Structure formats: structure tokens, C-alpha cells
Amino acid sequence: MRKNIVAGNWKMNTTMQEGVALADQIKNLLIKSPNCEVVLCVPFTHLTSIAQTVNGSIIAIGAENCSDKESGAYTGEISAAMVRSTGAKYVIIGHSERRTYYGETAEILKEKVLLALKNDLIPVFCIGEVKEERQADKQNDIVKAQLEKSVFNLSVDDFSKIVFAYEPVWAIGTGLTATPEQAQQMHACIRQLIAEKYGNTIAQNTSILYGGSCNAQNAATLFANHDVDGGLIGSASLKATDFKAIIDAI
Ligand code: 13P
């Protein structure tokens, strides 16, 4: 059966020292093994140190991005192989902030997903609609197109390794959360699209996380939905006790 996952996305927050301290705090709060996978997706500069900090604990680490190129003369880029070599297990791909602020197109994301998989990283692939698309009731079509353009090219074997995060863009960092009904509806829609393409077994085994102003107060009602398999947490993952409360909510 599919895994429940609670993943933090620290975005561009914390210095390396602050990040190590935060990871250490989270590690110390997780004395009892939670019934979900716990992942910290952290800035590139923090990966190696935080890998050491959480070594031997149940926490896995991930990057927030990787390059769409394999290696070579791409100044400033970080390849999937480099990410993997730090001990990271996951990589977020297609976050709306990357799509919007850094012009990452569906084609670029397709390359990133392939390279992540080739380097034994689990992509956490983000999809979701903007406010105007939701108001026009276009959210299902948007998400379908995002899947078709970046991941429905994959083999069954590769596809079965991916984790998805449904992140309605209007809910990210805004304090507006999808209602539990909106989240369940969209997660069920995503699972149905996967079933149509890859079959029901793969669809049932795919973890689909919710992201967008998920916090210690609303996590339990979001996670209670049948098709919501955990969360991708932004600002609430920067406070150890809040993040722990979200993990407990599963
Ligand atoms: P917030 O939880 O801060 O809304 O961010 C969500 C997000 O973008 C996770 O990737």
C-alpha cells in the first residue's frame, strides 16, 4: 500500500547553522517512530550537514530542486547526481515557485524528473492550479495537462517511484487552505487520472501529498481524507514543534 509522508519544504530559509539546529530539534522531537515517512527538503548548501545531523534517525532528506542537465558547463547548477551524492533521497520538482519565478516549463520539468529517477532520487512532483483557474472551474484540466506534459511519458516502473504533491497555488503562503472537500476531490481526480494511464494498482500505490498553508491546526482534517497521503509543508515546517504536530496529525 502507499506510504504516508510528511515533508517539509524549507524554501530559501535558514542559514546552514540554523538549518542544522532546526533539523536537530526535529530529530529530538521524534523519539517515537511516527507512522509516516518524514522528509526534510532543504537548501542545497545544507544537504550534506543535515544528512549527518539526521543520520541514524528516521528522517530522510531531500533537495528543493535539481538541474535539467546531467553535467558540464552550466555554471551555478546542481545536478541530480550531486544531490544524490549528499545522501538525499528525495527532490522536489515542479514547485509553483520554480514554475512562476524561474520559468520552468513542463518540458524542463520532464527532463528533471528523468534525471532524478536516473540518479535514484524520488521526485516529489508538484502540480496545482492558480486562483483564476479555480474560479473558472478549470483545476482538473490544469492538473491533467501538468501530468500529461511532464510525467505521463514515464515507464510504469519509473512512474511507480514518484510521489505527487497537490499544491493549489492560491493556497501557498497565503493562509488560505483548500477545504478538506476540495483537497479530497482533487486528490481523487489525480488518482483517477493515474489509474486511467497506468492502471488501478499503480494509482492506489501512489502517494499524493497536500501542500498549501497546511499547519498544526488544519493538518488532521486534511489528512483524514482517503486520498490525502500526507503533506508538503512550507512555513509550518520551519518550527520544530509545529512540524512535529503535523506529523502527529497523520
Ligand atoms: P506554505 O505551507 O508556506 O503555504 O507552503 C506550501 C508549499 O509551497 C510547500 O511546498
mmCIF file of C-alpha atoms and ligand atoms in Angstrom:
data_model
loop_
_atom_site.group_PDB
_atom_site.id
_atom_site.type_symbol
_atom_site.label_atom_id
_atom_site.label_comp_id
_atom_site.label_asym_id
_atom_site.label_seq_id
_atom_site.Cartn_x
_atom_site.Cartn_y
_atom_site.Cartn_z
ATOM 1 C CA MET A 1 0.000 0.000 0.000
ATOM 2 C CA ARG A 2 1.004 3.603 -0.414
ATOM 3 C CA LYS A 3 3.121 5.439 2.098
ATOM 4 C CA ASN A 4 2.039 8.386 4.201
ATOM 5 C CA ILE A 5 4.639 11.131 4.001
ATOM 6 C CA VAL A 6 5.080 14.440 5.793
ATOM 7 C CA ALA A 7 7.722 16.520 4.041
ATOM 8 C CA GLY A 8 8.990 19.953 4.952
ATOM 9 C CA ASN A 9 9.932 22.382 2.202
ATOM 10 C CA TRP A 10 12.163 24.956 3.817
ATOM 11 C CA LYS A 11 12.384 27.066 0.637
ATOM 12 C CA MET A 12 15.037 29.826 0.883
ATOM 13 C CA ASN A 13 15.071 29.988 4.665
ATOM 14 C CA THR A 14 17.698 29.415 7.374
ATOM 15 C CA THR A 15 21.461 29.710 7.235
ATOM 16 C CA MET A 16 23.323 26.422 7.259
ATOM 17 C CA GLN A 17 23.872 26.650 11.032
ATOM 18 C CA GLU A 18 20.229 27.494 11.695
ATOM 19 C CA GLY A 19 19.180 24.650 9.421
ATOM 20 C CA VAL A 20 21.339 22.118 11.250
ATOM 21 C CA ALA A 21 19.917 23.308 14.574
ATOM 22 C CA LEU A 22 16.354 23.005 13.263
ATOM 23 C CA ALA A 23 16.967 19.501 11.884
ATOM 24 C CA ASP A 24 18.471 18.518 15.223
ATOM 25 C CA GLN A 25 15.424 19.842 17.095
ATOM 26 C CA ILE A 26 13.074 17.924 14.825
ATOM 27 C CA LYS A 27 15.134 14.773 15.233
ATOM 28 C CA ASN A 28 15.000 15.090 19.011
ATOM 29 C CA LEU A 29 11.223 15.518 18.976
ATOM 30 C CA LEU A 30 10.729 12.326 17.000
ATOM 31 C CA ILE A 31 11.589 9.917 19.764
ATOM 32 C CA LYS A 32 8.736 7.605 18.913
ATOM 33 C CA SER A 33 8.654 6.320 15.352
ATOM 34 C CA PRO A 34 5.838 8.100 13.506
ATOM 35 C CA ASN A 35 3.545 6.152 11.193
ATOM 36 C CA CYS A 36 4.715 8.119 8.188
ATOM 37 C CA GLU A 37 7.910 8.878 6.316
ATOM 38 C CA VAL A 38 9.377 12.205 7.483
ATOM 39 C CA VAL A 39 11.347 14.181 4.920
ATOM 40 C CA LEU A 40 13.195 17.479 5.200
ATOM 41 C CA CYS A 41 13.659 19.197 1.843
ATOM 42 C CA VAL A 42 16.345 21.785 2.472
ATOM 43 C CA PRO A 43 18.566 24.205 0.537
ATOM 44 C CA PHE A 44 21.424 22.623 -1.448
ATOM 45 C CA THR A 45 24.014 24.188 0.847
ATOM 46 C CA HIS A 46 22.537 22.377 3.860
ATOM 47 C CA LEU A 47 22.174 18.875 2.444
ATOM 48 C CA THR A 48 25.486 17.343 3.464
ATOM 49 C CA SER A 49 25.474 18.744 7.003
ATOM 50 C CA ILE A 50 21.841 17.876 7.623
ATOM 51 C CA ALA A 51 22.395 14.383 6.234
ATOM 52 C CA GLN A 52 24.972 13.962 9.013
ATOM 53 C CA THR A 53 22.676 15.517 11.619
ATOM 54 C CA VAL A 54 19.787 13.145 10.899
ATOM 55 C CA ASN A 55 21.982 10.118 10.210
ATOM 56 C CA GLY A 56 20.665 7.101 12.097
ATOM 57 C CA SER A 57 17.242 8.700 12.631
ATOM 58 C CA ILE A 58 14.047 8.006 10.702
ATOM 59 C CA ILE A 59 14.299 11.358 8.898
ATOM 60 C CA ALA A 60 15.075 11.344 5.182
ATOM 61 C CA ILE A 61 16.354 14.401 3.392
ATOM 62 C CA GLY A 62 15.615 15.917 0.027
ATOM 63 C CA ALA A 63 16.567 18.827 -2.197
ATOM 64 C CA GLU A 64 14.154 21.513 -3.349
ATOM 65 C CA ASN A 65 15.241 21.397 -6.977
ATOM 66 C CA CYS A 66 17.813 19.893 -9.341
ATOM 67 C CA SER A 67 19.137 20.748 -12.772
ATOM 68 C CA ASP A 68 17.563 19.649 -16.033
ATOM 69 C CA LYS A 69 21.091 18.966 -17.327
ATOM 70 C CA GLU A 70 23.206 15.953 -16.491
ATOM 71 C CA SER A 71 26.606 17.636 -16.002
ATOM 72 C CA GLY A 72 29.030 20.062 -17.623
ATOM 73 C CA ALA A 73 29.304 23.761 -18.311
ATOM 74 C CA TYR A 74 26.180 25.018 -16.520
ATOM 75 C CA THR A 75 27.570 27.480 -14.005
ATOM 76 C CA GLY A 76 25.687 27.513 -10.750
ATOM 77 C CA GLU A 77 23.554 24.466 -11.462
ATOM 78 C CA ILE A 78 23.275 21.440 -9.160
ATOM 79 C CA SER A 79 22.762 18.080 -10.840
ATOM 80 C CA ALA A 80 20.617 15.203 -9.647
ATOM 81 C CA ALA A 81 23.802 13.131 -9.223
ATOM 82 C CA MET A 82 25.260 15.832 -6.950
ATOM 83 C CA VAL A 83 22.081 15.896 -4.883
ATOM 84 C CA ARG A 84 22.123 12.121 -4.574
ATOM 85 C CA SER A 85 25.786 12.142 -3.528
ATOM 86 C CA THR A 86 24.892 14.132 -0.382
ATOM 87 C CA GLY A 87 22.706 11.294 0.883
ATOM 88 C CA ALA A 88 19.450 12.907 -0.220
ATOM 89 C CA LYS A 89 16.650 10.516 -1.113
ATOM 90 C CA TYR A 90 14.042 12.950 -2.452
ATOM 91 C CA VAL A 91 13.926 16.002 -4.694
ATOM 92 C CA ILE A 92 11.046 18.433 -5.144
ATOM 93 C CA ILE A 93 10.403 19.076 -8.828
ATOM 94 C CA GLY A 94 7.933 21.496 -10.391
ATOM 95 C CA HIS A 95 7.132 23.616 -7.371
ATOM 96 C CA SER A 96 4.937 26.518 -8.474
ATOM 97 C CA GLU A 97 7.581 28.984 -7.262
ATOM 98 C CA ARG A 98 10.063 27.420 -9.716
ATOM 99 C CA ARG A 99 7.481 27.411 -12.497
ATOM 100 C CA THR A 100 6.470 31.026 -11.870
ATOM 101 C CA TYR A 101 9.670 32.829 -10.837
ATOM 102 C CA TYR A 102 12.266 30.788 -12.753
ATOM 103 C CA GLY A 103 10.338 29.994 -15.912
ATOM 104 C CA GLU A 104 10.431 26.231 -15.503
ATOM 105 C CA THR A 105 8.285 24.820 -18.265
ATOM 106 C CA ALA A 106 6.635 21.412 -18.453
ATOM 107 C CA GLU A 107 9.398 20.298 -20.861
ATOM 108 C CA ILE A 108 12.169 21.350 -18.457
ATOM 109 C CA LEU A 109 10.405 19.545 -15.613
ATOM 110 C CA LYS A 110 10.126 16.419 -17.718
ATOM 111 C CA GLU A 111 13.939 16.381 -18.044
ATOM 112 C CA LYS A 112 14.390 16.979 -14.326
ATOM 113 C CA VAL A 113 12.112 14.075 -13.433
ATOM 114 C CA LEU A 114 14.022 11.742 -15.773
ATOM 115 C CA LEU A 115 17.385 12.777 -14.332
ATOM 116 C CA ALA A 116 16.156 12.467 -10.750
ATOM 117 C CA LEU A 117 14.945 8.927 -11.415
ATOM 118 C CA LYS A 118 18.123 8.016 -13.263
ATOM 119 C CA ASN A 119 20.067 9.047 -10.139
ATOM 120 C CA ASP A 120 17.877 7.126 -7.676
ATOM 121 C CA LEU A 121 16.133 10.178 -6.298
ATOM 122 C CA ILE A 122 12.409 10.105 -5.603
ATOM 123 C CA PRO A 123 10.798 13.105 -7.294
ATOM 124 C CA VAL A 124 8.134 14.914 -5.296
ATOM 125 C CA PHE A 125 6.342 16.309 -8.307
ATOM 126 C CA CYS A 126 4.193 19.372 -7.618
ATOM 127 C CA ILE A 127 1.022 20.218 -9.505
ATOM 128 C CA GLY A 128 -1.801 22.661 -8.913
ATOM 129 C CA GLU A 129 -3.887 25.462 -10.324
ATOM 130 C CA VAL A 130 -3.784 29.231 -9.777
ATOM 131 C CA LYS A 131 -6.710 31.190 -8.335
ATOM 132 C CA GLU A 132 -8.178 32.272 -11.679
ATOM 133 C CA GLU A 133 -8.154 28.679 -12.924
ATOM 134 C CA ARG A 134 -10.003 27.518 -9.793
ATOM 135 C CA GLN A 135 -12.522 30.354 -10.165
ATOM 136 C CA ALA A 136 -13.129 29.245 -13.749
ATOM 137 C CA ASP A 137 -13.521 25.635 -12.520
ATOM 138 C CA LYS A 138 -10.577 24.584 -14.700
ATOM 139 C CA GLN A 139 -8.489 22.941 -11.940
ATOM 140 C CA ASN A 140 -8.969 19.359 -13.141
ATOM 141 C CA ASP A 141 -7.906 20.230 -16.693
ATOM 142 C CA ILE A 142 -4.854 22.136 -15.454
ATOM 143 C CA VAL A 143 -3.624 19.297 -13.302
ATOM 144 C CA LYS A 144 -4.289 16.794 -16.075
ATOM 145 C CA ALA A 145 -2.188 18.831 -18.507
ATOM 146 C CA GLN A 146 0.626 19.150 -15.954
ATOM 147 C CA LEU A 147 0.722 15.367 -15.551
ATOM 148 C CA GLU A 148 0.488 14.683 -19.285
ATOM 149 C CA LYS A 149 3.271 17.096 -20.178
ATOM 150 C CA SER A 150 5.855 16.130 -17.548
ATOM 151 C CA VAL A 151 5.331 12.599 -16.197
ATOM 152 C CA PHE A 152 2.910 10.552 -18.300
ATOM 153 C CA ASN A 153 5.803 9.778 -20.659
ATOM 154 C CA LEU A 154 7.415 7.586 -17.969
ATOM 155 C CA SER A 155 7.569 3.816 -17.975
ATOM 156 C CA VAL A 156 5.373 2.043 -15.417
ATOM 157 C CA ASP A 157 8.474 1.179 -13.430
ATOM 158 C CA ASP A 158 9.693 4.786 -13.268
ATOM 159 C CA PHE A 159 6.242 6.233 -12.665
ATOM 160 C CA SER A 160 5.679 3.969 -9.677
ATOM 161 C CA LYS A 161 8.616 5.663 -7.885
ATOM 162 C CA ILE A 162 7.169 9.180 -7.971
ATOM 163 C CA VAL A 163 5.387 10.996 -5.147
ATOM 164 C CA PHE A 164 2.956 13.798 -6.004
ATOM 165 C CA ALA A 165 2.099 16.967 -4.168
ATOM 166 C CA TYR A 166 -1.122 18.755 -4.987
ATOM 167 C CA GLU A 167 -0.413 22.379 -4.176
ATOM 168 C CA PRO A 168 -3.136 24.818 -5.200
ATOM 169 C CA VAL A 169 -1.080 27.922 -5.922
ATOM 170 C CA TRP A 170 -3.681 30.183 -4.284
ATOM 171 C CA ALA A 171 -3.128 28.331 -1.002
ATOM 172 C CA ILE A 172 0.679 28.586 -0.896
ATOM 173 C CA GLY A 173 1.896 31.028 1.722
ATOM 174 C CA THR A 174 -1.464 32.803 1.732
ATOM 175 C CA GLY A 175 -3.070 31.337 4.836
ATOM 176 C CA LEU A 176 -5.884 30.129 2.560
ATOM 177 C CA THR A 177 -6.124 26.361 2.654
ATOM 178 C CA ALA A 178 -8.076 24.117 0.350
ATOM 179 C CA THR A 179 -11.062 22.795 2.265
ATOM 180 C CA PRO A 180 -10.831 19.106 3.122
ATOM 181 C CA GLU A 181 -13.508 18.521 0.443
ATOM 182 C CA GLN A 182 -11.556 20.437 -2.225
ATOM 183 C CA ALA A 183 -8.392 18.532 -1.329
ATOM 184 C CA GLN A 184 -10.126 15.143 -1.361
ATOM 185 C CA GLN A 185 -11.845 15.911 -4.679
ATOM 186 C CA MET A 186 -8.624 16.903 -6.385
ATOM 187 C CA HIS A 187 -6.582 14.041 -4.929
ATOM 188 C CA ALA A 188 -9.248 11.579 -6.097
ATOM 189 C CA CYS A 189 -9.151 13.219 -9.539
ATOM 190 C CA ILE A 190 -5.358 12.873 -9.707
ATOM 191 C CA ARG A 191 -5.573 9.235 -8.639
ATOM 192 C CA GLN A 192 -8.217 8.598 -11.292
ATOM 193 C CA LEU A 193 -6.024 10.169 -13.995
ATOM 194 C CA ILE A 194 -3.139 7.952 -12.886
ATOM 195 C CA ALA A 195 -5.426 4.900 -12.924
ATOM 196 C CA GLU A 196 -6.536 5.680 -16.483
ATOM 197 C CA LYS A 197 -2.940 5.939 -17.636
ATOM 198 C CA TYR A 198 -1.096 3.349 -15.524
ATOM 199 C CA GLY A 199 -3.840 1.165 -14.047
ATOM 200 C CA ASN A 200 -5.542 0.981 -10.704
ATOM 201 C CA THR A 201 -2.810 -0.823 -8.771
ATOM 202 C CA ILE A 202 -0.218 1.849 -9.545
ATOM 203 C CA ALA A 203 -2.782 4.577 -8.778
ATOM 204 C CA GLN A 204 -3.635 3.046 -5.412
ATOM 205 C CA ASN A 205 0.055 2.762 -4.538
ATOM 206 C CA THR A 206 0.938 6.371 -5.421
ATOM 207 C CA SER A 207 1.331 8.799 -2.524
ATOM 208 C CA ILE A 208 -0.354 12.163 -3.130
ATOM 209 C CA LEU A 209 0.504 14.868 -0.599
ATOM 210 C CA TYR A 210 -1.340 18.109 0.014
ATOM 211 C CA GLY A 211 0.533 21.423 0.202
ATOM 212 C CA GLY A 212 -0.620 24.979 0.768
ATOM 213 C CA SER A 213 -0.956 26.626 4.192
ATOM 214 C CA CYS A 214 -1.133 23.240 5.881
ATOM 215 C CA ASN A 215 -0.439 23.746 9.578
ATOM 216 C CA ALA A 216 -0.736 22.169 13.010
ATOM 217 C CA GLN A 217 -4.374 23.285 13.252
ATOM 218 C CA ASN A 218 -5.730 22.069 9.923
ATOM 219 C CA ALA A 219 -3.475 19.078 9.153
ATOM 220 C CA ALA A 220 -5.659 16.449 10.835
ATOM 221 C CA THR A 221 -8.805 17.332 8.870
ATOM 222 C CA LEU A 222 -6.855 17.411 5.596
ATOM 223 C CA PHE A 223 -5.050 14.125 6.267
ATOM 224 C CA ALA A 224 -8.285 12.416 7.318
ATOM 225 C CA ASN A 225 -9.331 12.270 3.664
ATOM 226 C CA HIS A 226 -8.971 8.931 1.977
ATOM 227 C CA ASP A 227 -6.870 10.177 -0.933
ATOM 228 C CA VAL A 228 -4.667 12.595 1.024
ATOM 229 C CA ASP A 229 -1.493 10.729 1.957
ATOM 230 C CA GLY A 230 0.294 13.438 3.910
ATOM 231 C CA GLY A 231 1.581 16.914 3.295
ATOM 232 C CA LEU A 232 4.269 19.090 1.774
ATOM 233 C CA ILE A 233 4.679 21.769 4.387
ATOM 234 C CA GLY A 234 6.181 25.213 3.848
ATOM 235 C CA SER A 235 6.260 27.778 6.641
ATOM 236 C CA ALA A 236 4.970 25.430 9.365
ATOM 237 C CA SER A 237 7.959 23.139 8.726
ATOM 238 C CA LEU A 238 10.322 25.871 9.961
ATOM 239 C CA LYS A 239 9.153 25.473 13.557
ATOM 240 C CA ALA A 240 10.067 22.106 15.056
ATOM 241 C CA THR A 241 7.044 21.847 17.361
ATOM 242 C CA ASP A 242 4.587 22.788 14.583
ATOM 243 C CA PHE A 243 6.168 20.318 12.190
ATOM 244 C CA LYS A 244 6.020 17.626 14.873
ATOM 245 C CA ALA A 245 2.317 18.402 15.466
ATOM 246 C CA ILE A 246 1.668 17.955 11.729
ATOM 247 C CA ILE A 247 3.484 14.612 11.804
ATOM 248 C CA ASP A 248 1.358 13.597 14.796
ATOM 249 C CA ALA A 249 -1.778 14.574 12.864
ATOM 250 C CA ILE A 250 -1.241 11.687 10.486
HETATM 251 P P1 13P B 1 3.129 27.013 2.844
HETATM 252 O O1 13P B 1 2.900 25.808 3.731
HETATM 253 O O2 13P B 1 4.030 28.027 3.457
HETATM 254 O O3 13P B 1 1.837 27.571 2.327
HETATM 255 O O4 13P B 1 3.915 26.472 1.562
HETATM 256 C C1 13P B 1 3.463 25.327 0.936
HETATM 257 C C2 13P B 1 4.457 24.902 -0.065
HETATM 258 O O5 13P B 1 4.728 25.606 -1.016
HETATM 259 C C3 13P B 1 5.137 23.617 0.150
HETATM 260 O O6 13P B 1 5.885 23.254 -0.948
#
